[in-house]
Structure formats: C-alpha cells, structure tokens
XYZ file of C-alpha atoms in Angstrom:
239
model
C -0.132 0.446 -0.256
C 3.075 2.270 0.913
C 4.432 1.552 -2.164
C 1.294 2.236 -4.561
C 0.864 5.271 -2.920
C 4.775 6.635 -3.263
C 4.104 6.026 -7.198
C 1.022 7.831 -6.918
C 2.931 10.892 -5.344
C 5.672 10.546 -7.615
C 3.988 10.762 -10.649
C 3.230 13.628 -13.236
C -0.849 13.259 -12.286
C -0.174 13.911 -8.489
C -0.584 17.153 -9.321
C -3.934 17.333 -10.884
C -5.273 14.913 -8.505
C -4.579 17.388 -5.657
C -5.683 19.968 -7.557
C -9.097 18.055 -8.401
C -9.118 17.321 -4.888
C -8.873 20.900 -3.701
C -11.356 22.032 -6.329
C -14.008 19.616 -5.101
C -13.433 20.781 -1.600
C -14.282 24.327 -2.650
C -17.362 23.607 -4.575
C -18.761 21.480 -1.963
C -18.021 24.910 0.931
C -19.723 26.881 -2.050
C -23.050 24.410 -2.951
C -24.453 22.475 -0.833
C -26.074 20.622 -3.809
C -22.703 19.911 -5.101
C -22.030 16.237 -3.199
C -25.719 14.941 -3.483
C -26.530 11.829 -5.394
C -27.931 13.449 -8.255
C -25.306 16.025 -8.717
C -22.468 13.248 -8.895
C -24.300 11.136 -11.192
C -24.533 14.376 -13.562
C -21.152 15.218 -13.720
C -19.865 11.843 -14.290
C -22.631 11.614 -17.212
C -20.907 14.507 -19.139
C -17.726 13.123 -17.842
C -18.584 10.082 -19.602
C -18.877 11.713 -23.256
C -15.450 13.941 -22.725
C -13.907 10.689 -21.429
C -14.781 8.628 -24.290
C -13.787 10.510 -27.238
C -10.821 11.712 -25.250
C -10.125 7.872 -25.262
C -8.833 7.862 -28.656
C -7.680 11.699 -28.633
C -5.005 10.174 -26.083
C -4.099 7.384 -28.280
C -3.596 10.133 -31.382
C -1.485 12.338 -29.199
C 0.828 9.234 -27.983
C 1.843 8.982 -32.182
C 2.710 12.320 -32.251
C -0.360 14.060 -33.715
C -3.442 15.705 -33.242
C -7.466 14.876 -34.168
C -8.790 18.506 -34.201
C -12.278 17.399 -36.125
C -13.382 15.186 -33.333
C -16.383 17.933 -32.302
C -16.992 17.861 -35.740
C -17.245 14.691 -36.596
C -19.704 14.282 -33.176
C -21.995 16.554 -34.867
C -22.737 14.315 -37.750
C -22.534 11.116 -36.741
C -25.140 12.656 -33.887
C -27.465 13.748 -37.216
C -26.537 10.630 -38.969
C -27.392 8.338 -35.767
C -30.661 10.225 -35.457
C -31.565 9.992 -39.310
C -30.960 6.604 -39.259
C -33.259 5.691 -35.886
C -35.943 7.327 -37.563
C -35.536 5.552 -40.724
C -35.362 1.865 -39.571
C -36.545 2.591 -35.853
C -33.772 0.562 -34.559
C -31.522 1.921 -32.165
C -28.493 -0.918 -33.023
C -28.596 0.301 -36.371
C -28.661 3.299 -35.673
C -25.767 3.016 -33.571
C -23.740 1.030 -35.857
C -24.245 3.765 -38.524
C -22.958 6.407 -36.263
C -19.675 4.081 -35.825
C -19.336 3.508 -39.619
C -19.236 7.138 -40.123
C -16.598 7.905 -37.840
C -14.655 4.954 -38.777
C -14.717 6.587 -42.287
C -13.836 9.939 -41.085
C -10.340 8.489 -38.973
C -9.823 6.907 -41.896
C -9.830 9.712 -44.293
C -7.779 11.580 -41.452
C -5.940 9.308 -41.795
C -4.958 8.814 -45.324
C -4.639 12.177 -45.664
C -1.662 11.829 -43.141
C 0.186 8.862 -43.963
C -0.673 9.223 -47.719
C -0.926 12.313 -48.476
C 1.528 13.632 -46.128
C -0.610 16.396 -44.882
C 0.259 17.843 -40.681
C -2.350 16.184 -38.964
C -3.063 19.699 -37.686
C -3.871 21.553 -41.269
C -5.721 17.725 -42.556
C -7.725 17.578 -39.535
C -8.398 21.777 -39.294
C -9.601 20.995 -42.782
C -11.850 17.916 -42.071
C -13.274 19.632 -38.886
C -14.623 22.662 -41.313
C -15.902 20.294 -43.941
C -17.852 18.092 -41.831
C -19.104 21.113 -39.224
C -20.434 22.988 -42.787
C -21.724 19.462 -44.076
C -23.746 19.203 -40.245
C -25.070 22.588 -40.985
C -26.052 22.559 -43.982
C -27.745 18.860 -44.569
C -30.292 20.050 -41.489
C -31.120 23.722 -42.291
C -29.010 24.257 -38.941
C -31.950 22.648 -37.282
C -31.772 19.545 -34.755
C -33.486 16.591 -35.688
C -35.940 14.799 -33.539
C -35.583 10.782 -32.182
C -38.874 9.419 -32.943
C -38.273 5.892 -31.564
C -39.453 5.134 -28.114
C -36.217 3.679 -25.575
C -33.633 6.000 -27.664
C -32.824 8.256 -24.686
C -32.232 5.105 -22.413
C -28.469 4.681 -23.980
C -27.907 7.909 -22.586
C -30.104 8.805 -19.554
C -30.965 5.394 -18.586
C -28.641 3.089 -15.509
C -27.725 -0.179 -14.907
C -28.173 -0.436 -11.199
C -27.275 3.440 -9.451
C -24.839 3.630 -12.452
C -25.285 5.675 -15.536
C -25.097 3.631 -18.645
C -22.497 6.208 -20.082
C -20.759 5.918 -17.086
C -20.259 2.722 -17.756
C -19.271 2.792 -21.227
C -16.797 5.084 -20.274
C -14.558 2.641 -17.410
C -15.280 -0.245 -19.826
C -13.534 2.026 -22.490
C -10.847 3.328 -19.953
C -9.742 0.122 -18.969
C -9.718 -2.128 -22.127
C -7.810 0.918 -23.683
C -5.246 0.983 -20.641
C -4.614 -2.846 -21.039
C -4.116 -2.720 -24.434
C -1.732 0.239 -24.401
C 0.218 -1.127 -22.256
C 0.121 -5.310 -22.043
C -0.379 -5.615 -26.099
C 2.003 -5.467 -29.037
C -0.327 -2.999 -30.727
C 0.502 -0.735 -27.416
C 3.850 -0.855 -27.407
C 3.574 -0.111 -31.278
C 1.742 3.192 -30.238
C 4.121 4.042 -27.852
C 7.374 3.313 -30.126
C 5.953 5.431 -33.374
C 5.011 8.066 -31.035
C 8.521 8.361 -29.869
C 10.258 7.750 -32.965
C 8.486 7.141 -36.000
C 11.539 7.053 -37.646
C 13.203 4.153 -35.588
C 10.433 2.757 -35.529
C 10.078 2.536 -39.094
C 13.637 0.970 -39.578
C 12.592 -1.496 -37.018
C 9.950 -2.866 -39.194
C 7.082 -1.543 -37.640
C 3.901 -0.770 -39.514
C 3.965 2.882 -39.356
C 1.371 3.996 -41.531
C -1.219 1.557 -41.179
C -0.407 2.033 -36.854
C -1.540 5.683 -38.044
C -4.441 5.247 -39.846
C -5.735 2.159 -37.353
C -5.551 4.781 -34.777
C -7.580 7.462 -36.327
C -10.068 5.084 -37.278
C -10.374 3.918 -33.543
C -10.116 8.090 -32.388
C -13.277 8.412 -34.930
C -15.230 5.610 -33.747
C -14.881 6.712 -29.901
C -15.906 10.274 -30.870
C -18.903 8.340 -33.049
C -19.800 6.813 -29.601
C -19.757 9.708 -27.213
C -21.983 11.581 -30.105
C -24.524 9.035 -30.160
C -24.977 8.778 -26.497
C -25.097 12.519 -26.024
C -27.705 12.630 -29.526
C -29.919 9.794 -27.175
C -29.381 11.978 -23.875
C -30.956 14.995 -26.015
C -33.183 12.982 -28.589
C -31.712 14.677 -31.448
C -29.323 14.890 -33.527
C -27.247 19.010 -33.028
C -25.416 20.055 -36.320
C -23.410 22.420 -33.376
C -22.180 19.675 -31.119
C-alpha cells in the first residue's frame, strides 16, 4: 500500500489529482448540492462523453499527432444516428451507422496524414470545417428529433445506480489501458510516437498503425456522439 501511494505521489498526475481534490472541496463549501447523489451522477454522465472521445484522442497524441475534427465528427455522427434511427426504428442500426461514419472519417484523416503527407493539424482542421459545414447545410442548422421510444435510455438510463454512459466510459478506459500497456499494438503506438523513423527502420508498420489509431479515435468520437444524441433525443448540427 505504501509503495502504491509513493508511486501516486511521484507521478506526473499527482498535481492534477491534488488540484481536483481541492476544487471539489471548494465547490462543496460554496454549494450545498455539489456532493448530492443527483449532482454527482450528472457530472459523471457529462464527463463520460469527454472520456469516451478523449480515450481515442490520447492514442492519437501518443503517436505525436492531433485530431481537431472530433467535435465536428460528433455533430455529423449524431445527425446520421438520429436520421437512421427514424428511418429504421432500430437503436442498434443507428449506433452501427454512427460508428461507421466515425470510422470512415478517421480513415480519411489517417490517409491524409500518411498517404498525402499532410500535417495532422492541417488535415484535421480542414476536416473539421468540412464536417461542420456539412452538418449545418444538411440539416438547415436545425436539430433532428428522434422519434423512437427507448432511444433516450442509452444516454439517460442506469444499470443499478450507475448511469449507462459512465459504465461505457469506465469499460473503455480499462480496455484501452490494457491495450496500450500489455499488447504489441500498444507498444507500437508508444514506439512510433517516440521515434517514428526508428520504428520504421525496426520494421514496424508505421502508416498502418497511424491509420488504425485515427479510425479508433473517429469511432470513439462517434460513440460519444451517439450517447449525446440519445441523451438529447436529437441530432445537433452544433454539437
């Protein structure tokens, strides 16, 4: 226990953890409802959306790249999800469509970075503008309302006392922690991010790994978008 506590104190995240604890203490003193169960659930539900999309972004950053199109991906994926939902009256089909859109967007980003040799900052900045414009034009800048009963359960439902989005985020965090630290693919990500030229000379598939990571990031952004659309029961072009 002492060894574990010492590692926590010496870690780079110790300062952030201390700041979070202090912030929670101050907020609990300023507001009597901060530490209520309802507020904690709402905070966790909001944080879950960021955590899901952020998990993919972490992998992109570990590669030494960046993806600025995540927010616009959420807008497009949310619109597609609700449109497909209304057309087929199936939550699973809608989720599959959203994930497919996110994967395709991630694939395009990956190809722009690897095949076209465009800096990821520029490539994803352009993709961000294209996707946002497409979302606005296709909907007339008006949200699309979901018409299928049960859709909102994904974003607002619970399994026991825990919100479904929090369970999804927690599961993904554990999964990708294990992938990054205990799999060959995870070692590839760290190696390429540390020195892509050395990784290439060592025989690693640098471009394929980059593309796959962008696809994962796009898919997770779309999953976050699907949960957000479920929570609002609508697809928002300004998500």
